[in-house]
mmCIF file of C-alpha atoms in Angstrom:
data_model
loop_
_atom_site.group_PDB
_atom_site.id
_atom_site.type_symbol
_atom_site.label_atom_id
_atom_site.label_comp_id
_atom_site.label_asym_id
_atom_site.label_seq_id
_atom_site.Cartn_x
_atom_site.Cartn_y
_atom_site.Cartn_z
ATOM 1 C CA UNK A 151 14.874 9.732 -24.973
ATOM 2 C CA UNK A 152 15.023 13.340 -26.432
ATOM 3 C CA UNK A 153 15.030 16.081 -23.824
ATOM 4 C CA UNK A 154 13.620 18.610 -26.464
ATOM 5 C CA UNK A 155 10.832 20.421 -26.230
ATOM 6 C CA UNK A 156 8.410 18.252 -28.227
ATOM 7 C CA UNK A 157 6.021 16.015 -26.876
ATOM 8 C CA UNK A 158 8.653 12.453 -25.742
ATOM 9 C CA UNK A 159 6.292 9.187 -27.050
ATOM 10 C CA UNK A 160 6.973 5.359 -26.471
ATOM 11 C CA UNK A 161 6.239 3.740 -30.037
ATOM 12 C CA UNK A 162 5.791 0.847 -31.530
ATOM 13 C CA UNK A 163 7.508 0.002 -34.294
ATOM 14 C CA UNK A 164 6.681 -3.944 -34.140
ATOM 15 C CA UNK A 165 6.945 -7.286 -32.027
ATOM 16 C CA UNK A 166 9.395 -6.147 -28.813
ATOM 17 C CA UNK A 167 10.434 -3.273 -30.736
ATOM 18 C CA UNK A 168 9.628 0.377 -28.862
ATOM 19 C CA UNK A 169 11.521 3.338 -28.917
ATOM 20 C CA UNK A 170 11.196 6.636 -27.073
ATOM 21 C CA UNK A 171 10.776 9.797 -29.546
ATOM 22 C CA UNK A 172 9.998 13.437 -30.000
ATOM 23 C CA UNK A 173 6.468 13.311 -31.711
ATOM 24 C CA UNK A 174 4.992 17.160 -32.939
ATOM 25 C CA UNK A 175 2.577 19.163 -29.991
ATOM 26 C CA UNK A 176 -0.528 18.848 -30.769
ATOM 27 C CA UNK A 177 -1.820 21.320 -32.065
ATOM 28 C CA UNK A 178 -5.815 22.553 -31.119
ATOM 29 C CA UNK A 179 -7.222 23.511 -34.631
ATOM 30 C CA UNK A 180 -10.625 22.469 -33.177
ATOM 31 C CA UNK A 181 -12.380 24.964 -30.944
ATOM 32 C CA UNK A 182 -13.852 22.416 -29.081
ATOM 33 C CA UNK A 183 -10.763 20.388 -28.664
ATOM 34 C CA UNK A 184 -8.822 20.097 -25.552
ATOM 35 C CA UNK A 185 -4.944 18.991 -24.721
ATOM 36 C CA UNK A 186 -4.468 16.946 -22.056
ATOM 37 C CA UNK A 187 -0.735 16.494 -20.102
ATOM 38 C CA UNK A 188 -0.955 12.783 -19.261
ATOM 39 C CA UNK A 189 -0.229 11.490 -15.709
ATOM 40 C CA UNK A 190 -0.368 7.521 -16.025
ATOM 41 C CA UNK A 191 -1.448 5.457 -18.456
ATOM 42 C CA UNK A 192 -2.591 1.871 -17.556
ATOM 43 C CA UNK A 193 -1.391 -1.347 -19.021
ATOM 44 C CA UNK A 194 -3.798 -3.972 -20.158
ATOM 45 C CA UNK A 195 -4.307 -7.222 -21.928
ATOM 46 C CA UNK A 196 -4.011 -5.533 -25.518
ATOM 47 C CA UNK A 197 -1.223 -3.513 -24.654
ATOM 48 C CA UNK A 198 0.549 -7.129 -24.018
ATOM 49 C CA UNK A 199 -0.715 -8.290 -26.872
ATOM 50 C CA UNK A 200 0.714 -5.128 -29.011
ATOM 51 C CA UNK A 201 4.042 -5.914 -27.308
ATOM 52 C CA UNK A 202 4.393 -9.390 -28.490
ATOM 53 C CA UNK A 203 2.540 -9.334 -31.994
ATOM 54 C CA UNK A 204 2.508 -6.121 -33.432
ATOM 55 C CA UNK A 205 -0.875 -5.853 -33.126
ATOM 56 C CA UNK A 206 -4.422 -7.333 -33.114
ATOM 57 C CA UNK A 207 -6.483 -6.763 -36.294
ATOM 58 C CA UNK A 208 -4.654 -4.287 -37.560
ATOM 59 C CA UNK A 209 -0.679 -3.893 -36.914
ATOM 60 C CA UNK A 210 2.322 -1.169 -36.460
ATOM 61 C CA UNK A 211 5.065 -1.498 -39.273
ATOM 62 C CA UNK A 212 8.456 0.026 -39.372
ATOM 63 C CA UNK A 213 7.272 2.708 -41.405
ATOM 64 C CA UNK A 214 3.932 3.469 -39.520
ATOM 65 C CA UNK A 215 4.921 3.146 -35.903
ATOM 66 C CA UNK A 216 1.938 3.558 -33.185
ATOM 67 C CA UNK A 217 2.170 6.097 -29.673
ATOM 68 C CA UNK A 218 1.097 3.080 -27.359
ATOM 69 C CA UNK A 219 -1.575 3.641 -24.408
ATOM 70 C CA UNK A 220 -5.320 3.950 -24.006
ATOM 71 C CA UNK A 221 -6.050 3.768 -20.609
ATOM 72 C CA UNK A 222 -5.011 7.497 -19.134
ATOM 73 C CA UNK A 223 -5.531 10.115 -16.657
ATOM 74 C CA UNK A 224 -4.364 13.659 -16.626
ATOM 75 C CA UNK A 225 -4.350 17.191 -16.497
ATOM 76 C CA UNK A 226 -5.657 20.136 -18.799
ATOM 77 C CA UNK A 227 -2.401 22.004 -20.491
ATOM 78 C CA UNK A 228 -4.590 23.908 -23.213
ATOM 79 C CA UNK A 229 -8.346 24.267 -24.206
ATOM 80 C CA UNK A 230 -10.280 24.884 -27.438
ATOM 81 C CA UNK A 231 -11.881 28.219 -27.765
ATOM 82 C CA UNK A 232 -15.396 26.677 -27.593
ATOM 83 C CA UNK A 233 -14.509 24.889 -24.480
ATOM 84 C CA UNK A 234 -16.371 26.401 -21.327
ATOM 85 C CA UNK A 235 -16.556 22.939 -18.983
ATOM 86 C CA UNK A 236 -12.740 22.581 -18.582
ATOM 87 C CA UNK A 237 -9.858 24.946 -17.494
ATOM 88 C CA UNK A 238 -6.206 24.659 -17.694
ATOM 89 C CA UNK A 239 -5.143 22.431 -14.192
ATOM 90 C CA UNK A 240 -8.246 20.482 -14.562
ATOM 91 C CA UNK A 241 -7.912 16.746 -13.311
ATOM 92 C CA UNK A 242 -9.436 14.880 -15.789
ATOM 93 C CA UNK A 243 -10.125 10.739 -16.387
ATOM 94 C CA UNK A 244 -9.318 10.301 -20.543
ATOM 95 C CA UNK A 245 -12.504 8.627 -22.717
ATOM 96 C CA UNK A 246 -9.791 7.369 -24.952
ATOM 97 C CA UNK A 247 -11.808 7.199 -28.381
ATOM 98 C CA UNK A 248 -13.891 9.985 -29.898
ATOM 99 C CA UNK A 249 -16.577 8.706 -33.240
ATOM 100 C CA UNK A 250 -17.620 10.580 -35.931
ATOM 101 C CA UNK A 251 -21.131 12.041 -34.516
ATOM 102 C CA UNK A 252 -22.866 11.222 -38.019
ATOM 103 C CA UNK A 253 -22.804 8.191 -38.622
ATOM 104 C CA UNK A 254 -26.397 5.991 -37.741
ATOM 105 C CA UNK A 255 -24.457 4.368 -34.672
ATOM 106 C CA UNK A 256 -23.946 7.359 -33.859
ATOM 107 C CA UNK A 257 -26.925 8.847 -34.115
ATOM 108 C CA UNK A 258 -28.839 6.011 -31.949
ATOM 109 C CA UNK A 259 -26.926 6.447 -29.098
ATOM 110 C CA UNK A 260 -23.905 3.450 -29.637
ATOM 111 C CA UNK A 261 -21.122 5.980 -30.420
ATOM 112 C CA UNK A 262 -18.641 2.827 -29.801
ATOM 113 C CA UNK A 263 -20.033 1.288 -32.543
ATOM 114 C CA UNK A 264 -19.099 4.053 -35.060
ATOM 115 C CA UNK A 265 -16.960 2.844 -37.904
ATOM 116 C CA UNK A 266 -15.123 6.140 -37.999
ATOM 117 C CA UNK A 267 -14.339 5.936 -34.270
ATOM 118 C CA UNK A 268 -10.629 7.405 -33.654
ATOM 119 C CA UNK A 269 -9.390 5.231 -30.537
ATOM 120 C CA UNK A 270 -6.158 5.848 -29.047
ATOM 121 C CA UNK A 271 -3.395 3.377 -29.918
ATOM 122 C CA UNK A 272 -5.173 1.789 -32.662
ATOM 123 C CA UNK A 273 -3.259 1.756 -36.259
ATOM 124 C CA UNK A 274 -2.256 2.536 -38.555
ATOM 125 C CA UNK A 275 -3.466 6.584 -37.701
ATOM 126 C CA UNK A 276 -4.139 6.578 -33.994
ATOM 127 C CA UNK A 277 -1.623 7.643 -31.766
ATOM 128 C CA UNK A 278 -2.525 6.561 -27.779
ATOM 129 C CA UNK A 279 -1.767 7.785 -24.721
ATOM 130 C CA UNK A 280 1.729 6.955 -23.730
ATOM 131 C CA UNK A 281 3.255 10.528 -24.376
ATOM 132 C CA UNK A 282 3.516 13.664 -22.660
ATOM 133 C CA UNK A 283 0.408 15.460 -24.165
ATOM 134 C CA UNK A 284 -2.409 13.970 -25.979
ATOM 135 C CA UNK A 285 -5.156 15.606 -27.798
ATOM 136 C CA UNK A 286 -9.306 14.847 -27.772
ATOM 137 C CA UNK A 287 -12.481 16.134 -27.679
ATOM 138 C CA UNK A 288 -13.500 18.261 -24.124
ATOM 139 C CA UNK A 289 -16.738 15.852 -23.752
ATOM 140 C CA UNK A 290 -14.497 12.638 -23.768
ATOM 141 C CA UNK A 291 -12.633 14.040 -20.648
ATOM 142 C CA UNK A 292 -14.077 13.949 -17.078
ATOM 143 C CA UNK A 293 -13.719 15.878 -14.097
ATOM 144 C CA UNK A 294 -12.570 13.465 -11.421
ATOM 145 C CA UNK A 295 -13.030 15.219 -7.551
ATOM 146 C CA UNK A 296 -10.534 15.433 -5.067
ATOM 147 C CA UNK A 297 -11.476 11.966 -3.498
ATOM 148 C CA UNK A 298 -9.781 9.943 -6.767
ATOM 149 C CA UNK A 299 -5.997 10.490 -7.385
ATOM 150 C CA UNK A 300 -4.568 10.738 -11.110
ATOM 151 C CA UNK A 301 -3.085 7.393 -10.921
ATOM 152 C CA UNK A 302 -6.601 5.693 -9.275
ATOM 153 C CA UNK A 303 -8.444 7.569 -12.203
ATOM 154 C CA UNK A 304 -6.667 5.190 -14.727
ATOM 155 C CA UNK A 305 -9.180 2.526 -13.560
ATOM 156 C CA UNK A 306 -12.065 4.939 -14.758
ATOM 157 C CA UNK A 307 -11.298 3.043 -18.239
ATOM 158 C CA UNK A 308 -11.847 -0.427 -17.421
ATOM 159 C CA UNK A 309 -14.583 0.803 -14.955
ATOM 160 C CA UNK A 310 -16.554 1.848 -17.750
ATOM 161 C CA UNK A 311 -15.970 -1.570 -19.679
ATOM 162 C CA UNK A 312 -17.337 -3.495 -16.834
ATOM 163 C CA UNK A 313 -20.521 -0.909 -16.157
ATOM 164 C CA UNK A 314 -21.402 -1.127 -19.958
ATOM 165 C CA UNK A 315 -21.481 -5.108 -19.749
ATOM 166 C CA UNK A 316 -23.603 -4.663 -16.439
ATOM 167 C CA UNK A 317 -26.090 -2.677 -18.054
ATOM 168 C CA UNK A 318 -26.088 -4.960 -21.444
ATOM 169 C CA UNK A 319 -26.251 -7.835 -19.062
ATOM 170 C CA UNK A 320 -30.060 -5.875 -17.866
ATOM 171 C CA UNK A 321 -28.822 -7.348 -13.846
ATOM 172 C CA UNK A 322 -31.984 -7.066 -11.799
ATOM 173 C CA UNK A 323 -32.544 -7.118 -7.794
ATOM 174 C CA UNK A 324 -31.788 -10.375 -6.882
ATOM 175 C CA UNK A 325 -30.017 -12.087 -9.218
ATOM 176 C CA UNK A 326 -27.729 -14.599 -9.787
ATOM 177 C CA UNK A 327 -24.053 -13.794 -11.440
ATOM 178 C CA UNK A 328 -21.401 -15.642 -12.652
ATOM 179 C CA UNK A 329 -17.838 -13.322 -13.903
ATOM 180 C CA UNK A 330 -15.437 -15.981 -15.149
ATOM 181 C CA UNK A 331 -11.747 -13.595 -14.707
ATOM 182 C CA UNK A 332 -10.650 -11.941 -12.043
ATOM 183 C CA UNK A 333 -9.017 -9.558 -13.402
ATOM 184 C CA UNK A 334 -9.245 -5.585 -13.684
ATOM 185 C CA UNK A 335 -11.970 -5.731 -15.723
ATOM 186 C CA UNK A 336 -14.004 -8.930 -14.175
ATOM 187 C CA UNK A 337 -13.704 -7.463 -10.363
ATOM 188 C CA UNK A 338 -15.282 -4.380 -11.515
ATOM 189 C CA UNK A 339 -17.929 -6.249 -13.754
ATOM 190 C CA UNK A 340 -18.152 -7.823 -10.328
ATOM 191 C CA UNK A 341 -18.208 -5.158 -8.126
ATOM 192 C CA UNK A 342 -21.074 -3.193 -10.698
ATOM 193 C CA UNK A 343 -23.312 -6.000 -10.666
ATOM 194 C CA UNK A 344 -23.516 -5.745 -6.645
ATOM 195 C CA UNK A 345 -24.184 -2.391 -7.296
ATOM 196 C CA UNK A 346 -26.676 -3.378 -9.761
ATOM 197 C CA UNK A 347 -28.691 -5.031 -6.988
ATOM 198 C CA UNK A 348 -27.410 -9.321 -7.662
ATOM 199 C CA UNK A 349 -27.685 -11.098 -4.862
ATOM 200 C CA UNK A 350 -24.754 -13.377 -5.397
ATOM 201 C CA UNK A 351 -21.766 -12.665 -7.266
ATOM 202 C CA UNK A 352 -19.264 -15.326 -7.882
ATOM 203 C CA UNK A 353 -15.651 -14.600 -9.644
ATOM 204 C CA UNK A 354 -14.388 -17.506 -11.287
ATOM 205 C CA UNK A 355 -10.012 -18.004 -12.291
ATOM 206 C CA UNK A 356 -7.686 -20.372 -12.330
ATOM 207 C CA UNK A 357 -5.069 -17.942 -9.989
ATOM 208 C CA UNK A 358 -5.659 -17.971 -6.539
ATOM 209 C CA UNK A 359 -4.206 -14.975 -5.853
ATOM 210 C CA UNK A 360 -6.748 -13.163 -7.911
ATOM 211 C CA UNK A 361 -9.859 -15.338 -5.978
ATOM 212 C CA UNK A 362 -7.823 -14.120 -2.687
ATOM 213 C CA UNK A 363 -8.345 -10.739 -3.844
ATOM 214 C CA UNK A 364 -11.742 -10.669 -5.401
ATOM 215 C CA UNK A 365 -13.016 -12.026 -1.847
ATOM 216 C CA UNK A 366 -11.832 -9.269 -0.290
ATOM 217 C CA UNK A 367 -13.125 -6.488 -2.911
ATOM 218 C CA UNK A 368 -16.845 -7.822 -3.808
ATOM 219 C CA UNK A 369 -17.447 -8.357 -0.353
ATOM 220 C CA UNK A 370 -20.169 -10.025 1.039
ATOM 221 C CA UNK A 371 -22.470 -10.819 -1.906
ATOM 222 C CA UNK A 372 -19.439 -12.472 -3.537
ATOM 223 C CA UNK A 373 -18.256 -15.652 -3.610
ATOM 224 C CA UNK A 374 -15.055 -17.399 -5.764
ATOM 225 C CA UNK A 375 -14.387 -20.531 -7.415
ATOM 226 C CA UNK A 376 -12.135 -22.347 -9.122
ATOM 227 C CA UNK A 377 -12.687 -24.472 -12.438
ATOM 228 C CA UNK A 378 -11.081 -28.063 -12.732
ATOM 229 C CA UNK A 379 -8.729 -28.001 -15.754
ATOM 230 C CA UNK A 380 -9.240 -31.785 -15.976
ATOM 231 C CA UNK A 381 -13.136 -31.623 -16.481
ATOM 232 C CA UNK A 382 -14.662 -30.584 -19.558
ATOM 233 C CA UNK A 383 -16.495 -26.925 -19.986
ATOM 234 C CA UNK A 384 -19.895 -28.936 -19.360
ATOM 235 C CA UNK A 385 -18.582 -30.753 -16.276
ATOM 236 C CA UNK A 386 -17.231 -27.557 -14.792
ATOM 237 C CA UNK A 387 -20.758 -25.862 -15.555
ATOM 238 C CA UNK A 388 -22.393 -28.191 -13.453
ATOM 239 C CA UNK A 389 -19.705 -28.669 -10.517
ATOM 240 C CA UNK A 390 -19.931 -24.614 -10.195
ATOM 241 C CA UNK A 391 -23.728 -25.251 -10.124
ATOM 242 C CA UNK A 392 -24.150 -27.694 -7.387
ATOM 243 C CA UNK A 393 -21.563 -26.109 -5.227
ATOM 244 C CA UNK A 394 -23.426 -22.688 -5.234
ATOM 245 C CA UNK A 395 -26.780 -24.349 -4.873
ATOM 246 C CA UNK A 396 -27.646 -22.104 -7.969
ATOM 247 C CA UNK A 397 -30.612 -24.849 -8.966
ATOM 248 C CA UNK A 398 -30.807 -24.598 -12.578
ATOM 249 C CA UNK A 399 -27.971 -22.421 -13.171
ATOM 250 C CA UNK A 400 -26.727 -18.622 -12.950
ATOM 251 C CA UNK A 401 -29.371 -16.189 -14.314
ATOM 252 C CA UNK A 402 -26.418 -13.646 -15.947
ATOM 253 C CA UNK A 403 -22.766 -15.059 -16.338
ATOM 254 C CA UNK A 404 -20.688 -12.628 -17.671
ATOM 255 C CA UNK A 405 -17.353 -13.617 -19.232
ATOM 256 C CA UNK A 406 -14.437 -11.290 -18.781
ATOM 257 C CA UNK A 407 -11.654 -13.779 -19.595
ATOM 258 C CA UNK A 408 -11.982 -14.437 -23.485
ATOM 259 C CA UNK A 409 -10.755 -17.843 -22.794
ATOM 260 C CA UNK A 410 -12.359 -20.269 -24.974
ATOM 261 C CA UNK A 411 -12.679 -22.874 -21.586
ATOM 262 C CA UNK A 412 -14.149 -20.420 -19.743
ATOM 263 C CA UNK A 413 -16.765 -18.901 -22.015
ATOM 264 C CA UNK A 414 -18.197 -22.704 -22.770
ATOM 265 C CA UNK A 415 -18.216 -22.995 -19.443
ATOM 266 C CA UNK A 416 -20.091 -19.956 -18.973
ATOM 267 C CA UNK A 417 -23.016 -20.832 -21.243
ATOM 268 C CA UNK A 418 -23.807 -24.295 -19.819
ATOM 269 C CA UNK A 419 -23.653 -22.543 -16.216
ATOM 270 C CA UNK A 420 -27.156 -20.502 -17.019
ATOM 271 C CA UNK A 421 -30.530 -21.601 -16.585
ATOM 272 C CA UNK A 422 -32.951 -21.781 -19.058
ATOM 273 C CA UNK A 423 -33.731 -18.217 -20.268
ATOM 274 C CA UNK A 424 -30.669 -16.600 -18.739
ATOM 275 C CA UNK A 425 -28.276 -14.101 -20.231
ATOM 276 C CA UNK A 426 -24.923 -14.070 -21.546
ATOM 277 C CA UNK A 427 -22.668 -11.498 -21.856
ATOM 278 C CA UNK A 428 -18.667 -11.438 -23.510
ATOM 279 C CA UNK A 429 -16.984 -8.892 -22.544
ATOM 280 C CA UNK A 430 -13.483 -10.449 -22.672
ATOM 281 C CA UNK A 431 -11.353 -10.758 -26.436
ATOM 282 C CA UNK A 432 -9.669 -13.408 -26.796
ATOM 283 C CA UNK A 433 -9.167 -15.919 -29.776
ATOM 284 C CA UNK A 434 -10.861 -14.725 -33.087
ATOM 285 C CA UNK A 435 -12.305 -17.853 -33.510
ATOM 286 C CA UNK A 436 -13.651 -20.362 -30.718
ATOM 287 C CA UNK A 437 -15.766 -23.333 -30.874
ATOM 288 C CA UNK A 438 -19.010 -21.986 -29.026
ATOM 289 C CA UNK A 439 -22.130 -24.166 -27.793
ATOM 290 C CA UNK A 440 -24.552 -22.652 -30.044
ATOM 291 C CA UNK A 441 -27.106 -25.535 -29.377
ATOM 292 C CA UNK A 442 -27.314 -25.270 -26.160
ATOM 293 C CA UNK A 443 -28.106 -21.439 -26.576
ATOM 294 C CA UNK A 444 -30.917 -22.516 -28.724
ATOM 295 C CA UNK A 445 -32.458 -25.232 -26.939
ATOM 296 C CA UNK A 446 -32.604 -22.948 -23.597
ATOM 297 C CA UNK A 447 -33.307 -20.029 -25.091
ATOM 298 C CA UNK A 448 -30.078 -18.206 -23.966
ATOM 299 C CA UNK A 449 -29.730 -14.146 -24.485
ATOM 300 C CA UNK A 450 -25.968 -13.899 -25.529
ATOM 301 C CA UNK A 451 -25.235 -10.684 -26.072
ATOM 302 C CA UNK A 452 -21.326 -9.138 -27.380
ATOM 303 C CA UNK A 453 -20.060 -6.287 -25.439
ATOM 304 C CA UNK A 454 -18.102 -3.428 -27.048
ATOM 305 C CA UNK A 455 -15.852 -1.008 -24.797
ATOM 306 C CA UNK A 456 -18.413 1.616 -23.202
ATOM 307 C CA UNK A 457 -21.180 3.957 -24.599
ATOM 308 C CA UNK A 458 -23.042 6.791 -23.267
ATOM 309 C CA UNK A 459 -22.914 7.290 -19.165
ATOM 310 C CA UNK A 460 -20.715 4.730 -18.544
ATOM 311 C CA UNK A 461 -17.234 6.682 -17.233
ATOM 312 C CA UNK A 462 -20.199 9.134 -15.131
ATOM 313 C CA UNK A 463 -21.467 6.651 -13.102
ATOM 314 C CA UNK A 464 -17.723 4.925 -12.812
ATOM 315 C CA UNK A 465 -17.102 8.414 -11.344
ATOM 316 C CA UNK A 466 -19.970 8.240 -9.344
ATOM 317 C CA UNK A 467 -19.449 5.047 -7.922
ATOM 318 C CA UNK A 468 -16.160 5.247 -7.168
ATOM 319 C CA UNK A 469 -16.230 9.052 -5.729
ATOM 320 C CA UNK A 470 -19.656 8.392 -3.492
ATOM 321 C CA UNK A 471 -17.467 5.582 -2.463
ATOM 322 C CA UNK A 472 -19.721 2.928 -3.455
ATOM 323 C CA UNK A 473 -16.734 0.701 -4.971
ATOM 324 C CA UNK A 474 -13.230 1.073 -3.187
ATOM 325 C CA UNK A 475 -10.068 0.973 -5.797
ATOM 326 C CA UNK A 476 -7.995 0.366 -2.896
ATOM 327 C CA UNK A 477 -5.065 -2.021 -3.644
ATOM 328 C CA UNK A 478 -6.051 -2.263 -7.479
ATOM 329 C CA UNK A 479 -2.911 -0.552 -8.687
ATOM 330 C CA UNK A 480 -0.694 -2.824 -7.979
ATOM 331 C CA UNK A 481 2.937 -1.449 -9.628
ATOM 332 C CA UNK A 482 4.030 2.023 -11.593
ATOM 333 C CA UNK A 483 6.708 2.130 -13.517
ATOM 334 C CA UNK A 484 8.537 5.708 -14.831
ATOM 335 C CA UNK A 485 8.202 6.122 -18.411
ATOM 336 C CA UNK A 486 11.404 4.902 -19.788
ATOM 337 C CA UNK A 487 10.941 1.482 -18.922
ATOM 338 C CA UNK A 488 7.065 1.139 -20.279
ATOM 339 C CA UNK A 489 8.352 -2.027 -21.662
ATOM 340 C CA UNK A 490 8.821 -3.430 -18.485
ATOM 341 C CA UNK A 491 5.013 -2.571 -17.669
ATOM 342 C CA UNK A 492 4.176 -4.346 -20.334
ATOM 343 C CA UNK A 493 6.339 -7.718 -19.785
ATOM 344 C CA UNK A 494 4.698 -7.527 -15.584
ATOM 345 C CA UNK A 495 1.541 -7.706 -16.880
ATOM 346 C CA UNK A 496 2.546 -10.261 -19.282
ATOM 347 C CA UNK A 497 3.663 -12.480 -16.382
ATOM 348 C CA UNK A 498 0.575 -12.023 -14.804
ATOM 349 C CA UNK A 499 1.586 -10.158 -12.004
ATOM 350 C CA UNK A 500 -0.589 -8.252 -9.628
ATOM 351 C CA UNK A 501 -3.498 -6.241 -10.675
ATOM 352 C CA UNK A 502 -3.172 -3.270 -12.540
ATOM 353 C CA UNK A 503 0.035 -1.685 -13.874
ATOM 354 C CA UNK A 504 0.734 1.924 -14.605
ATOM 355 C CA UNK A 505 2.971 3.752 -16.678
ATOM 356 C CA UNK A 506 3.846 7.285 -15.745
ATOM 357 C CA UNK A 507 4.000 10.497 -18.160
ATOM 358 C CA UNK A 508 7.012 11.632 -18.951
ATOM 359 C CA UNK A 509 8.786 13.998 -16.589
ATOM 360 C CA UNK A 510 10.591 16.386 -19.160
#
């Protein structure tokens, strides 16, 4: 990796191809943009998939190479000369995708939904996170306190994923949730809807260690389970059913896996009149029990990244202490060997991986 004076970037350049480069400072030709020194950036499912296909919908080429990253903390090097709510050595949490601001999504209040949206690590013209300093709007960074580290305020990112699904999900006092995956993103989905006011909360994976876990962070409203790979979707809906003594079924299930199993699974687990929420990706195309939606009148809703609020009350929650990260950053590695980040998480292990900024 250079040693220059530039701004050192892990790219993409296709399947298992990265390389470590010099890419040009940014530069702040906006008054109201800021420039951010990243401290971590946090590894996720897409990352992995980057990694190993080049992409998702659209891909990185040899001659149009992607900066890697999206989930990222850090700390203001430079602001704007409109910028009066951050200062140089602010510790900030990183929105990592800024829209247009005209557009009619826009204009409603479902910025994530803007067509023009510029979200880090997304090609061919979006450079992430996983470089030294990274340039965005001052209203897509937050002001974490003292109470959340740099490397904690990673999570703020998949926080906000699960809080948007919570709120699209409409979770009222008292009810009863299903999140099939345990990981980052389905303990905090979780987590929110105890927060939310659900009674019962039950995380549903096929990896024990993640159950283990999940008991231990939902605490006492939450309960785990584990589907039977032999039975069918519909037999698994009603064996999770009958062992939670959830009558007719969940009244929210939330689905943070993208697995095609567990999201059939999810939609005979509801009773009638209950809602449905995806908030995992997985395969483009999946065969999906549209009948039975019909028949009992099932709310299935899609869920998006995050809008409006969503990384405040993360902040909130997490700094009034209301949802402990403890023990969710599971492994860092130093920047040089972000490719081993990425093959951990491939492997499944632990809970969330980090990537640190580079040091020179």
């Amino acid at each position: 990796m250079s040693t220059d004076s530039g701004n050192p970037s892990c790219l993409l350049y296709g399947p298992l191809d990265a390389r470590f480069e010099d890419r040009p400072m940014p530069v702040l030709d906006n008054p109201h943009d800021v420039i951010v020194q990243v401290a971590y950036t946090g590894v996720c499912g897409s990352d992995v998939h980057f990694w190993l296909h080049g992409g998702i919908r659209t891909y990185v080429s040899e001659t149009q190479p992607l900066t890697m990253g999206h989930e990222a903390s850090g700390i203001i090097h430079k602001v704007g000369s409109g910028v009066i709510t951050l200062v140089p050595g602010d510790r900030v949490a990183i929105e990592p995708g800024y829209p247009c601001r005209r557009c009619a999504r826009c204009k409603i209040g479902r910025y994530n939904l803007c067509p023009e949206m510029k979200f880090a690590a997304d090609p061919p013209y979006t450079h992430g996170t996983l470089t030294k300093y990274f340039k965005l709007p001052a209203d897509f960074c937050y002001k974490i306190p003292d109470s959340i580290s740099l490397s904690d305020a990673v999570l703020m990112e998949p926080l906000a994923v699960a809080i948007h699904a919570v709120r699209l999900a409409d979770i009222k006092l008292g009810n009863r949730v299903i999140v099939f995956g345990a990981g980052t993103v389905g303990l905090f989905c979780a987590a929110v809807a105890r927060e939310f006011g659900a009674s019962v909360v039950v995380s549903v994976d096929v990896l024990e260690n993640r159950l283990r876990f999940a008991r231990e962070f939902i605490g006492s409203v939450g309960r785990t389970a584990m589907p039977d790979l032999s039975l069918s979707p519909e037999e698994n809906a009603q064996r999770l059913i009958q062992t939670q003594g959830f009558g007719e079924g969940a009244d929210i299930v939330i689905d943070a896996s993208g697995a095609e199993a567990s999201v059939q699974t999810g939609v005979f687990s509801l009773r009638m009149g209950g809602t449905y929420v995806q908030a995992g990706m997985g395969k483009r195309k999946i065969e999906f029990p549209i009948s039975e939606m019909c028949e009992r009148e099932i709310v299935a809703k899609g869920c998006f990244r995050y809008g409006a609020g969503d990384f405040d009350l993360g902040i909130h929650l997490v700094g009034s202490g209301r949802i402990q990260l403890a023990g969710l950053v599971t492994k860092i590695f130093p920047f040089g060997r972000a490719t081993d980040a990425w093959e951990t998480a491939k492997r499944g292990e632990g809970t969330k991986t980090l990537i640190e900024g580079p040091k020179t």
